[in-house]
PDB file of C-alpha atoms and ligand atoms in Angstrom:
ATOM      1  CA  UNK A   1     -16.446   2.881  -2.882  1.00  0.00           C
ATOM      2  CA  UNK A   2     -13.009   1.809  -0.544  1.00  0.00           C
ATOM      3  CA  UNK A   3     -11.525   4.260   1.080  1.00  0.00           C
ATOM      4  CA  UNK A   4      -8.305   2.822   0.929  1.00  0.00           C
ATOM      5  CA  UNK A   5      -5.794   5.012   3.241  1.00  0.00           C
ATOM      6  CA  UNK A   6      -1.933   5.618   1.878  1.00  0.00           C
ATOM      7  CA  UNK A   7       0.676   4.341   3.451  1.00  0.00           C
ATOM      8  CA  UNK A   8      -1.963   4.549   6.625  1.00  0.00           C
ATOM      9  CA  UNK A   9      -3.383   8.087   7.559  1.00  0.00           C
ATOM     10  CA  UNK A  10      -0.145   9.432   6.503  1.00  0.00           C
ATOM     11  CA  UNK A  11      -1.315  12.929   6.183  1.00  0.00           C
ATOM     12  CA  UNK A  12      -2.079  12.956  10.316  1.00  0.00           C
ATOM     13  CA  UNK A  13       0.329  10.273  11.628  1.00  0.00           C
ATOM     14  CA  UNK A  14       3.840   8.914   9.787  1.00  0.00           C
ATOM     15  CA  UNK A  15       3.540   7.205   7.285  1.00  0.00           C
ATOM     16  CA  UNK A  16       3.732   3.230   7.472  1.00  0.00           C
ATOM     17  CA  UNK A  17       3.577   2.763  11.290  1.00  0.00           C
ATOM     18  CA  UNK A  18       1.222   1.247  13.186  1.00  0.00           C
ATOM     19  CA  UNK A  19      -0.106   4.937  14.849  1.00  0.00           C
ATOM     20  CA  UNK A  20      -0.926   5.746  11.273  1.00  0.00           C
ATOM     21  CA  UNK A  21      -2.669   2.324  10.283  1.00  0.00           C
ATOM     22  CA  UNK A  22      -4.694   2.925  13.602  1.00  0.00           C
ATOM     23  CA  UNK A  23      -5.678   6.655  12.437  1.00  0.00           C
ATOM     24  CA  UNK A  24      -7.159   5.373   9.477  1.00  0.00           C
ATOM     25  CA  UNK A  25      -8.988   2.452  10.695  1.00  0.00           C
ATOM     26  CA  UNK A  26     -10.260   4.802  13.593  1.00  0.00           C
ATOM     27  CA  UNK A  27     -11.024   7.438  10.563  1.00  0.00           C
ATOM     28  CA  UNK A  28     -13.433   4.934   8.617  1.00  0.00           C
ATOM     29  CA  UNK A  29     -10.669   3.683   6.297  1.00  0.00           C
ATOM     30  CA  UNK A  30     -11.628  -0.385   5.424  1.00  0.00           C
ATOM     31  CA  UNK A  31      -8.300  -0.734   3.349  1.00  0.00           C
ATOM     32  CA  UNK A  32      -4.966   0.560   3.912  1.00  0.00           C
ATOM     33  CA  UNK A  33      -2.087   0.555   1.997  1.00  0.00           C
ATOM     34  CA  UNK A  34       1.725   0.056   2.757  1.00  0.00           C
ATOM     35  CA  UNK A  35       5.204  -0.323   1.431  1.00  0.00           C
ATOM     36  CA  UNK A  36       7.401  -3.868   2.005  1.00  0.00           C
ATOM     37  CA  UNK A  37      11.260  -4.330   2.014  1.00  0.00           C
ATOM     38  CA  UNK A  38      13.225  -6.994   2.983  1.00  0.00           C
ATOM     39  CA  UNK A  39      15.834  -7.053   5.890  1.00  0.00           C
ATOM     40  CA  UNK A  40      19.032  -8.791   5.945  1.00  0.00           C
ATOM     41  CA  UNK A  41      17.969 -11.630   7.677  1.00  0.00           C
ATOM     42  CA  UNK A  42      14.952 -12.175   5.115  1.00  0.00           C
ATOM     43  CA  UNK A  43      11.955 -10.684   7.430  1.00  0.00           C
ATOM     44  CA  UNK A  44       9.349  -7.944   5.764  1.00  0.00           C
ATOM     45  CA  UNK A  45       8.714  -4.984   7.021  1.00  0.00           C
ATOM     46  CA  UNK A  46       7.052  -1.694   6.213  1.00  0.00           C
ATOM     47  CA  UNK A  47       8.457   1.150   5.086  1.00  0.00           C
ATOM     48  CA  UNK A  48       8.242   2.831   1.767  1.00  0.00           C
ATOM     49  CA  UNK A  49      11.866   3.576   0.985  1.00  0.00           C
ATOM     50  CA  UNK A  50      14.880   1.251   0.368  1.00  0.00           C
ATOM     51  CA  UNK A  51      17.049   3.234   2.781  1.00  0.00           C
ATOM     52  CA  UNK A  52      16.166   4.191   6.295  1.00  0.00           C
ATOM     53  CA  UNK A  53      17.121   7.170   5.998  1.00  0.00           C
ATOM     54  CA  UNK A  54      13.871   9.603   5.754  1.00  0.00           C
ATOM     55  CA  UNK A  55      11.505   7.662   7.978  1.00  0.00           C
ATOM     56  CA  UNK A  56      13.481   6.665  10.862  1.00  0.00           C
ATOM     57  CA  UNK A  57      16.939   7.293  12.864  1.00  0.00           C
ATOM     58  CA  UNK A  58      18.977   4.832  11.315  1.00  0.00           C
ATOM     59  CA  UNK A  59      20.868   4.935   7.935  1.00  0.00           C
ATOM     60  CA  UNK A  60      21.731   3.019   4.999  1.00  0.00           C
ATOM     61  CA  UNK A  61      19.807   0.063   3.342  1.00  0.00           C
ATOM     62  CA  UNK A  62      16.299  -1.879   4.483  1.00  0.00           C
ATOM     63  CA  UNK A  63      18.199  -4.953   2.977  1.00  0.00           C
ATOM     64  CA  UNK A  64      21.769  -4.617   4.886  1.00  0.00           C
ATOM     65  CA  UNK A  65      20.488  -4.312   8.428  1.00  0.00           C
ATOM     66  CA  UNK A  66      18.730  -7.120  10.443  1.00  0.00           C
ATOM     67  CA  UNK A  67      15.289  -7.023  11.762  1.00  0.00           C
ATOM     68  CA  UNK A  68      16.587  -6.593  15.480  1.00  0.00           C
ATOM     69  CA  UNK A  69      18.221  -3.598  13.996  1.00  0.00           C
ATOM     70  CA  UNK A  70      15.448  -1.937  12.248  1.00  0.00           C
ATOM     71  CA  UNK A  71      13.717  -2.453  14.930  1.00  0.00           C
ATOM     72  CA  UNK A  72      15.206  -0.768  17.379  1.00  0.00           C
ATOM     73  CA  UNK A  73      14.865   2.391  14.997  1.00  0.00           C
ATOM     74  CA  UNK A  74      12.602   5.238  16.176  1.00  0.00           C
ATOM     75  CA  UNK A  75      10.133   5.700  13.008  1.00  0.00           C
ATOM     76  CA  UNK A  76       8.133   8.656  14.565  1.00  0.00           C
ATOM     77  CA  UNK A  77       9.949  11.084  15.768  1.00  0.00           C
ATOM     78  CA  UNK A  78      10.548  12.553  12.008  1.00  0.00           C
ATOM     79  CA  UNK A  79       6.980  13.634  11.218  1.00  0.00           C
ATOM     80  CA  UNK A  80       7.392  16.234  15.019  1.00  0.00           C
ATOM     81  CA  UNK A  81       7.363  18.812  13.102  1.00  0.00           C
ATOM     82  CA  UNK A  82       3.997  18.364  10.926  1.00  0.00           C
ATOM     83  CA  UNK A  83       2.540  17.912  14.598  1.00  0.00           C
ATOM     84  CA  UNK A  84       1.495  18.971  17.712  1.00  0.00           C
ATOM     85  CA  UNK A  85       1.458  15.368  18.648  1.00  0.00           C
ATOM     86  CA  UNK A  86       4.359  12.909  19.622  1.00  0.00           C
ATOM     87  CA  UNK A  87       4.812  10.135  17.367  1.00  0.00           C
ATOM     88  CA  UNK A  88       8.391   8.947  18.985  1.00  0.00           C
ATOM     89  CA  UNK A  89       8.724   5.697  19.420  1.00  0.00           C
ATOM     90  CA  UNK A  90       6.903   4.321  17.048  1.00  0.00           C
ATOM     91  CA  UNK A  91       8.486   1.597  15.305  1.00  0.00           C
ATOM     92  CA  UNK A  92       9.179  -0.182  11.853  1.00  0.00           C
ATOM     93  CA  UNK A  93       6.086  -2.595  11.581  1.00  0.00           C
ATOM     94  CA  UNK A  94       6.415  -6.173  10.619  1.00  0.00           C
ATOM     95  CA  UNK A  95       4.236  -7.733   8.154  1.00  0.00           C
ATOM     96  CA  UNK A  96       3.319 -10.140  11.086  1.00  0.00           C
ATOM     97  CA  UNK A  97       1.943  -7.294  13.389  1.00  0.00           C
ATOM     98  CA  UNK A  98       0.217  -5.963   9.882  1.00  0.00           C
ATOM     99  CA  UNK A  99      -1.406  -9.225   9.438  1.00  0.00           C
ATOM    100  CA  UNK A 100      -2.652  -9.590  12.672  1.00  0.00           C
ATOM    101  CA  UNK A 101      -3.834  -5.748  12.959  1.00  0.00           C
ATOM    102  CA  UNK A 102      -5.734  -6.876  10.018  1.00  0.00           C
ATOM    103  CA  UNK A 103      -7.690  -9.292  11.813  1.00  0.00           C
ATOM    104  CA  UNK A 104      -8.493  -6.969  14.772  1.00  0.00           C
ATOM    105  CA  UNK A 105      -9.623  -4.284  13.138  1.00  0.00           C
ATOM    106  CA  UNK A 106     -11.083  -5.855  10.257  1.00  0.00           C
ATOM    107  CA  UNK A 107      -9.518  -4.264   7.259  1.00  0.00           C
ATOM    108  CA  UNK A 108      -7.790  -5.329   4.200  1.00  0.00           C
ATOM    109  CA  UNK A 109      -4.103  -4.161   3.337  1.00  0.00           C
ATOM    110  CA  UNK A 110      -3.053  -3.349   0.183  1.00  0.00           C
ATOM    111  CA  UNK A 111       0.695  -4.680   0.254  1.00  0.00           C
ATOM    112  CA  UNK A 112       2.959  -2.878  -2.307  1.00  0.00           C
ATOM    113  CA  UNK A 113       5.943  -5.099  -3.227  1.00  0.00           C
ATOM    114  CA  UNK A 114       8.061  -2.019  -3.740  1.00  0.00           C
ATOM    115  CA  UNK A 115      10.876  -2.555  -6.717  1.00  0.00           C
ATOM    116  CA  UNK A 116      13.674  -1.456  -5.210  1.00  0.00           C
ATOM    117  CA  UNK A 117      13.360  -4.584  -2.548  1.00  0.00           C
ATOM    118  CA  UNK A 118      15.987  -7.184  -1.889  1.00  0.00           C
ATOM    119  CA  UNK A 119      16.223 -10.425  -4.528  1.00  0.00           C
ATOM    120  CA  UNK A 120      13.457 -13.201  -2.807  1.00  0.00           C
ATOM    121  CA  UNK A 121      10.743 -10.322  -1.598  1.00  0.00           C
ATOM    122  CA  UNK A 122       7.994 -11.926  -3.308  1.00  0.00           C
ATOM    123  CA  UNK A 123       8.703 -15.598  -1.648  1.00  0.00           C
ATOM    124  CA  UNK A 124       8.860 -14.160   1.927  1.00  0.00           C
ATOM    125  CA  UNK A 125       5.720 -12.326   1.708  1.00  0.00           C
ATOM    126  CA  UNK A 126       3.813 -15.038   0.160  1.00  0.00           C
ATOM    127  CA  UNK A 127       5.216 -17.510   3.105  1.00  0.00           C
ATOM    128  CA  UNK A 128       4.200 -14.500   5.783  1.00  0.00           C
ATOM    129  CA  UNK A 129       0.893 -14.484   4.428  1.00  0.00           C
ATOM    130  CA  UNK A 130       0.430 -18.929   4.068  1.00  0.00           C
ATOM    131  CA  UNK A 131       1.859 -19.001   7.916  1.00  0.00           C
ATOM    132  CA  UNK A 132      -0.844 -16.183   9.266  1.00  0.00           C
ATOM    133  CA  UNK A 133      -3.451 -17.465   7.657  1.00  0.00           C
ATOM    134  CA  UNK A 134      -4.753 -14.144   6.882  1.00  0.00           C
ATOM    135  CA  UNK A 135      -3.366 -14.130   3.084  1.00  0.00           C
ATOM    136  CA  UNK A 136      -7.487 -13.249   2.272  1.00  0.00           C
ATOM    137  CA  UNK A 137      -7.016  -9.813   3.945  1.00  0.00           C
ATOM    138  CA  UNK A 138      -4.272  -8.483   1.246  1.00  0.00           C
ATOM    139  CA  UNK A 139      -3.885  -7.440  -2.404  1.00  0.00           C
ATOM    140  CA  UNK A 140      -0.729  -7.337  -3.573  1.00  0.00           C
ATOM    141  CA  UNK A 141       0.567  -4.359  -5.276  1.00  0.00           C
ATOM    142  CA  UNK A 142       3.673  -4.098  -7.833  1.00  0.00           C
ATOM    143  CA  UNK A 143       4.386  -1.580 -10.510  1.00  0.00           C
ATOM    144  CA  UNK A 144       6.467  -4.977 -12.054  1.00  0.00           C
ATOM    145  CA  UNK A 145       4.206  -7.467 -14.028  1.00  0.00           C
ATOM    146  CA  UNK A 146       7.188  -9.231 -13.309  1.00  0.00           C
ATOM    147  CA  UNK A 147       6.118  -9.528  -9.475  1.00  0.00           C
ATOM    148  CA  UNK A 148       2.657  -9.735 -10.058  1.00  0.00           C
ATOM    149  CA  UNK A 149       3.381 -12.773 -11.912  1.00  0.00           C
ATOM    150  CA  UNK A 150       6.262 -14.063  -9.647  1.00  0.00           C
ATOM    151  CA  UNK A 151       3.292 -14.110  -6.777  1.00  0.00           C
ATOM    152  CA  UNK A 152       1.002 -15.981  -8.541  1.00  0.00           C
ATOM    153  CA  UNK A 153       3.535 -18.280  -9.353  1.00  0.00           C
ATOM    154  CA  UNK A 154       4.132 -19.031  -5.623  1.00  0.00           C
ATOM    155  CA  UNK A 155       0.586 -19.140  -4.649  1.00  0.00           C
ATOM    156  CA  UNK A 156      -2.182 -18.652  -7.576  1.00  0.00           C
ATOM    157  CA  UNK A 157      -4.911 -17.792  -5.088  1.00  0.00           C
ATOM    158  CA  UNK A 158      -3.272 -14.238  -4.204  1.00  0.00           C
ATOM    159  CA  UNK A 159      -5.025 -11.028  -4.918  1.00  0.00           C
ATOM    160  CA  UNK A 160      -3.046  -8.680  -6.686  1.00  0.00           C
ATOM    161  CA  UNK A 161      -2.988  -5.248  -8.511  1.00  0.00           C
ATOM    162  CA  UNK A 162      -1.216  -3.745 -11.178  1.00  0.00           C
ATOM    163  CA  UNK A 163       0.158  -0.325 -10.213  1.00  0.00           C
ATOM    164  CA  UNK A 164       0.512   2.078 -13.021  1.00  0.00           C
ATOM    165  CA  UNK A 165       2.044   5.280 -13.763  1.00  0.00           C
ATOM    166  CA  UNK A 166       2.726   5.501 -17.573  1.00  0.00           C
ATOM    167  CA  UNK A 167       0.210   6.860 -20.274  1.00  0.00           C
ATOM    168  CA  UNK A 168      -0.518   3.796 -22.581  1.00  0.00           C
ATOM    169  CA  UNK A 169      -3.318   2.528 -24.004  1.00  0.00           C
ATOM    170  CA  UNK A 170      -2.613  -0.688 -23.270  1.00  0.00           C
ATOM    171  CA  UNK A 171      -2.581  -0.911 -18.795  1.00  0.00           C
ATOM    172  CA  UNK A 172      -5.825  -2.716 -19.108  1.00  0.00           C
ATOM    173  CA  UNK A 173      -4.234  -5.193 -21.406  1.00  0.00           C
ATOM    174  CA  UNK A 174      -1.354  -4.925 -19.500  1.00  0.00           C
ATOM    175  CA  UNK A 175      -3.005  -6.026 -16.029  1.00  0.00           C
ATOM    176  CA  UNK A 176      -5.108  -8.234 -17.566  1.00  0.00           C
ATOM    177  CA  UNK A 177      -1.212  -9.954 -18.872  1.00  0.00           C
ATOM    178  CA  UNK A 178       0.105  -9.863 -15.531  1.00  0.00           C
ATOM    179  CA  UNK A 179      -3.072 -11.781 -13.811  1.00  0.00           C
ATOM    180  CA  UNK A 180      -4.071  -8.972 -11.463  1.00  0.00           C
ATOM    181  CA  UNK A 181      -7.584  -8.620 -10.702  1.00  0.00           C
ATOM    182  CA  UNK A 182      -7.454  -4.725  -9.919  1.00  0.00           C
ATOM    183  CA  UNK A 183      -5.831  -2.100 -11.907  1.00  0.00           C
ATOM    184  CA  UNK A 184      -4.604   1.065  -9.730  1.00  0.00           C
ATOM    185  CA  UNK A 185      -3.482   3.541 -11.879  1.00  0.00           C
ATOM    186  CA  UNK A 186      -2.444   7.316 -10.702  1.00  0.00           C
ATOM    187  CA  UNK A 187      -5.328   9.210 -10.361  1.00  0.00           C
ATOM    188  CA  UNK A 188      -4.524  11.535 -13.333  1.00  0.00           C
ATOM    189  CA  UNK A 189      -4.706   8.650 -15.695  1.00  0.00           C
ATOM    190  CA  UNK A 190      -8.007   7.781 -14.734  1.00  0.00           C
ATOM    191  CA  UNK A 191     -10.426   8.484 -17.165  1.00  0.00           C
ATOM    192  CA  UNK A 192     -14.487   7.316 -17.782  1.00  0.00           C
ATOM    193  CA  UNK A 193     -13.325   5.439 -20.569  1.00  0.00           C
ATOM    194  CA  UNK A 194     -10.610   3.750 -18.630  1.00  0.00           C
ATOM    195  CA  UNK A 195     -12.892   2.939 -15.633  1.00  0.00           C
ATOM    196  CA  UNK A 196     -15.591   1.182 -18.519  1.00  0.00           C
ATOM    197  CA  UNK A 197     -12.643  -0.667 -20.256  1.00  0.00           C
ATOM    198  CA  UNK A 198     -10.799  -1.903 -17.091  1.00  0.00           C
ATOM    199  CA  UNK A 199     -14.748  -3.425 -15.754  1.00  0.00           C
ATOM    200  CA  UNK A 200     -15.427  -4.934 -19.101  1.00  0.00           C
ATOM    201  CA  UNK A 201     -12.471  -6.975 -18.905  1.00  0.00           C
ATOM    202  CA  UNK A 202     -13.556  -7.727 -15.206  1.00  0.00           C
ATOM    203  CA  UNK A 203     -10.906  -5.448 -13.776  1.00  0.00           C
ATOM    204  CA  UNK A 204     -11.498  -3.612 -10.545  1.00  0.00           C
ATOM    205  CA  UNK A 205      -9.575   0.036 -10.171  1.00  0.00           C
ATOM    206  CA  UNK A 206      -8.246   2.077  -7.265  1.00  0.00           C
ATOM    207  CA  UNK A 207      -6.477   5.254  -7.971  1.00  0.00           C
ATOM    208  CA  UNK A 208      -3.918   7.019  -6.007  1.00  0.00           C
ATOM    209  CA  UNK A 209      -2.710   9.056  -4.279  1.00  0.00           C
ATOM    210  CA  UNK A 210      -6.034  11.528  -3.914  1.00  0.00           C
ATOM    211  CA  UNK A 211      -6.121  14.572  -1.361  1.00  0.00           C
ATOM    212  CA  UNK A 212      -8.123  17.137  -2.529  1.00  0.00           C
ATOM    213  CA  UNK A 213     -11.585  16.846  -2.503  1.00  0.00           C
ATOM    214  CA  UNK A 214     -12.274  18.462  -5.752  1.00  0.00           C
ATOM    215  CA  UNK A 215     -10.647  15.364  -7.537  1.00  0.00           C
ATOM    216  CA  UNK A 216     -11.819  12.907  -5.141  1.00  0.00           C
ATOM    217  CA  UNK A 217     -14.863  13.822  -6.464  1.00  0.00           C
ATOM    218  CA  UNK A 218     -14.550  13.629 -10.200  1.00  0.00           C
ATOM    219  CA  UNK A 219     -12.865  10.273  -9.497  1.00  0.00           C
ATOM    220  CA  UNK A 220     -15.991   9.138  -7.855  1.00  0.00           C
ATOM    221  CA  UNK A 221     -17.656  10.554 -11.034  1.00  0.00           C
ATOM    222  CA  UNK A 222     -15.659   8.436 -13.481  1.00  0.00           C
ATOM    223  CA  UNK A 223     -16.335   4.988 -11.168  1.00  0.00           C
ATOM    224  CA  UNK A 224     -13.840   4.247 -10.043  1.00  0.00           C
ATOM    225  CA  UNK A 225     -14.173   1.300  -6.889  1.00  0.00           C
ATOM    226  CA  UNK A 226     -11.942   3.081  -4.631  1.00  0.00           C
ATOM    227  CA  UNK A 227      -9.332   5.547  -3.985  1.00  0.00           C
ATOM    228  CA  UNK A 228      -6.112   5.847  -1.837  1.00  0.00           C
ATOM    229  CA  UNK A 229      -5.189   8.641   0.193  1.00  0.00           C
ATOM    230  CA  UNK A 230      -3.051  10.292   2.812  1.00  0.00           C
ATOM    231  CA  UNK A 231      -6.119  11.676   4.116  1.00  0.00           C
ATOM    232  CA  UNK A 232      -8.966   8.722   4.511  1.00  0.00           C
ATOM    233  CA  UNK A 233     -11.545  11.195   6.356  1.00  0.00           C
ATOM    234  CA  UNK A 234     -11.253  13.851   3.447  1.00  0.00           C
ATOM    235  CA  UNK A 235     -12.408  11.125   1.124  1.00  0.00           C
ATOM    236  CA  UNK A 236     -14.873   9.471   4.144  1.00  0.00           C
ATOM    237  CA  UNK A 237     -16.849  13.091   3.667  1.00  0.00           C
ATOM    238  CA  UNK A 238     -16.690  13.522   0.689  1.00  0.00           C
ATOM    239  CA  UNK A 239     -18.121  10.043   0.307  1.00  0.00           C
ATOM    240  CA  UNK A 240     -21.063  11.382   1.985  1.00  0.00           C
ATOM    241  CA  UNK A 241     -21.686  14.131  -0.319  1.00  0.00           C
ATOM    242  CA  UNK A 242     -22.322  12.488  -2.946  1.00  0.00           C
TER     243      UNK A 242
HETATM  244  O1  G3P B   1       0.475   2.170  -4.056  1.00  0.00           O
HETATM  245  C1  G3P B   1       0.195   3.362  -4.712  1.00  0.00           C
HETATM  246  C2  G3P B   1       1.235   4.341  -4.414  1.00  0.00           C
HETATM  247  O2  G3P B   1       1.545   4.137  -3.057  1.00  0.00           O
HETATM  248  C3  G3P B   1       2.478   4.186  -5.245  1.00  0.00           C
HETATM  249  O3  G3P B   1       3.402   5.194  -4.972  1.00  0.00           O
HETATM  250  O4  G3P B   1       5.503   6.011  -4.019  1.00  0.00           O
HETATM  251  O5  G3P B   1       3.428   6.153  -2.697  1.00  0.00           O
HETATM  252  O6  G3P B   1       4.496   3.963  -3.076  1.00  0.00           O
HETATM  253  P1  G3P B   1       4.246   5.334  -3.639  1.00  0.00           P
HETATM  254 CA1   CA B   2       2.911   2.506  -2.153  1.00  0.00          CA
END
């Protein structure tokens, strides 16, 4: 089972910086997942929403400011009042200083392409990843077949996963479609069934976003292969009980 922690330990530590990625390598998590936009100058960087606004001190849209200038954005200073400790300072990561966190630490990043990124997203993440060197340490996630397939277009060796959110009948079909090798549905949409259908078409699944134990553990029932959550050493213990 992966623990796979959401947008980092985003429960202890804001979300996609590299405090949080730290928590949840230092809490057991082997996989952690984050959000990518594009700046204006064509760099990727983490951060779940298209504007700035929420997660840092700066304002307006990922795609009309330049790295330098996301940069310089405080990212941590927002989650001060969920916490007795500082975060401030922290900044926007860059998918370089993902990559090679990675590698340190020894964990695999889930990457979501989010939707709402600039035009080209998908071709300067796949070059990030083919100048690290580390492109084996990521899925990629998209909620877009569209992406999914744009990736493997660009590089037909990539790891990628399906995101899904819908009730159909057809997401295994669906993923299966798109070329992903994981499906990683919202953990209400995960059924037994699902979980037997996804495997038999050689499907791996992940469910998010999981934080009470109660469902982490009927999840675990149904089979699932992993699970993503803001809270990687809820699901670390309940792991154990099992
Ligand atoms: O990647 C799974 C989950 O993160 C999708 O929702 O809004 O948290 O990016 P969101
Ligand atoms: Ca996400």
């Amino acid at each position: 089972m992966w623990v796979v922690a959401h947008r980092g330990a985003s429960g202890h530590a804001p979300e996609n910086t590299m405090a949080a990625f730290r928590r949840a390598a230092d809490m057991g998590a082997r996989f952690i997942e984050t959000d990518l936009h594009l700046t204006r100058d064509a760099r990727v960087v983490a951060i779940h929403d298209s504007t700035l606004d929420r997660t840092t001190t700066g304002h307006g849209l990922v795609h009309l400011r330049s790295l330098e200038e996301v940069r310089a954005l405080d990212a941590g200073a927002w989650f001060g009042s969920r916490s007795a400790e500082s975060f401030a300072g922290e900044r926007v990561p860059t998918l370089e200083e993902i990559l090679q966190f990675a590698k340190e630490r020894d964990v695999i990043f889930y990457l979501e392409i989010k939707s709402d990124s600039a035009w080209g997203v998908e071709h300067a993440v796949v070059a990030a990843l083919r100048d690290s060197g580390e492109a084996a340490r990521v899925i990629i996630l998209s909620f877009d077949p569209a992406t999914i397939e744009s990736v493997h277009r660009l590089d037909s060796t990539m790891m990628t996963g399906y995101l899904c959110e819908d009730p159909s009948n057809d997401l295994v079909e669906r993923s299966v479609r798109a070329g992903a090798r994981q499906i990683v549905p919202r953990g209400d949409l995960v059924t037994p069934a699902l979980v037997e259908k996804a495997h038999r078409a050689g499907l791996q699944v992940v469910a998010w976003t999981i934080n009470e134990p109660g469902q982490m553990q009927q999840l675990i029932a149904a089979g699932v292969d992993g699970i993503m959550s803001d809270y990687p050493d809820r699901l670390v213990s309940a792991l154990r009980k099992t």
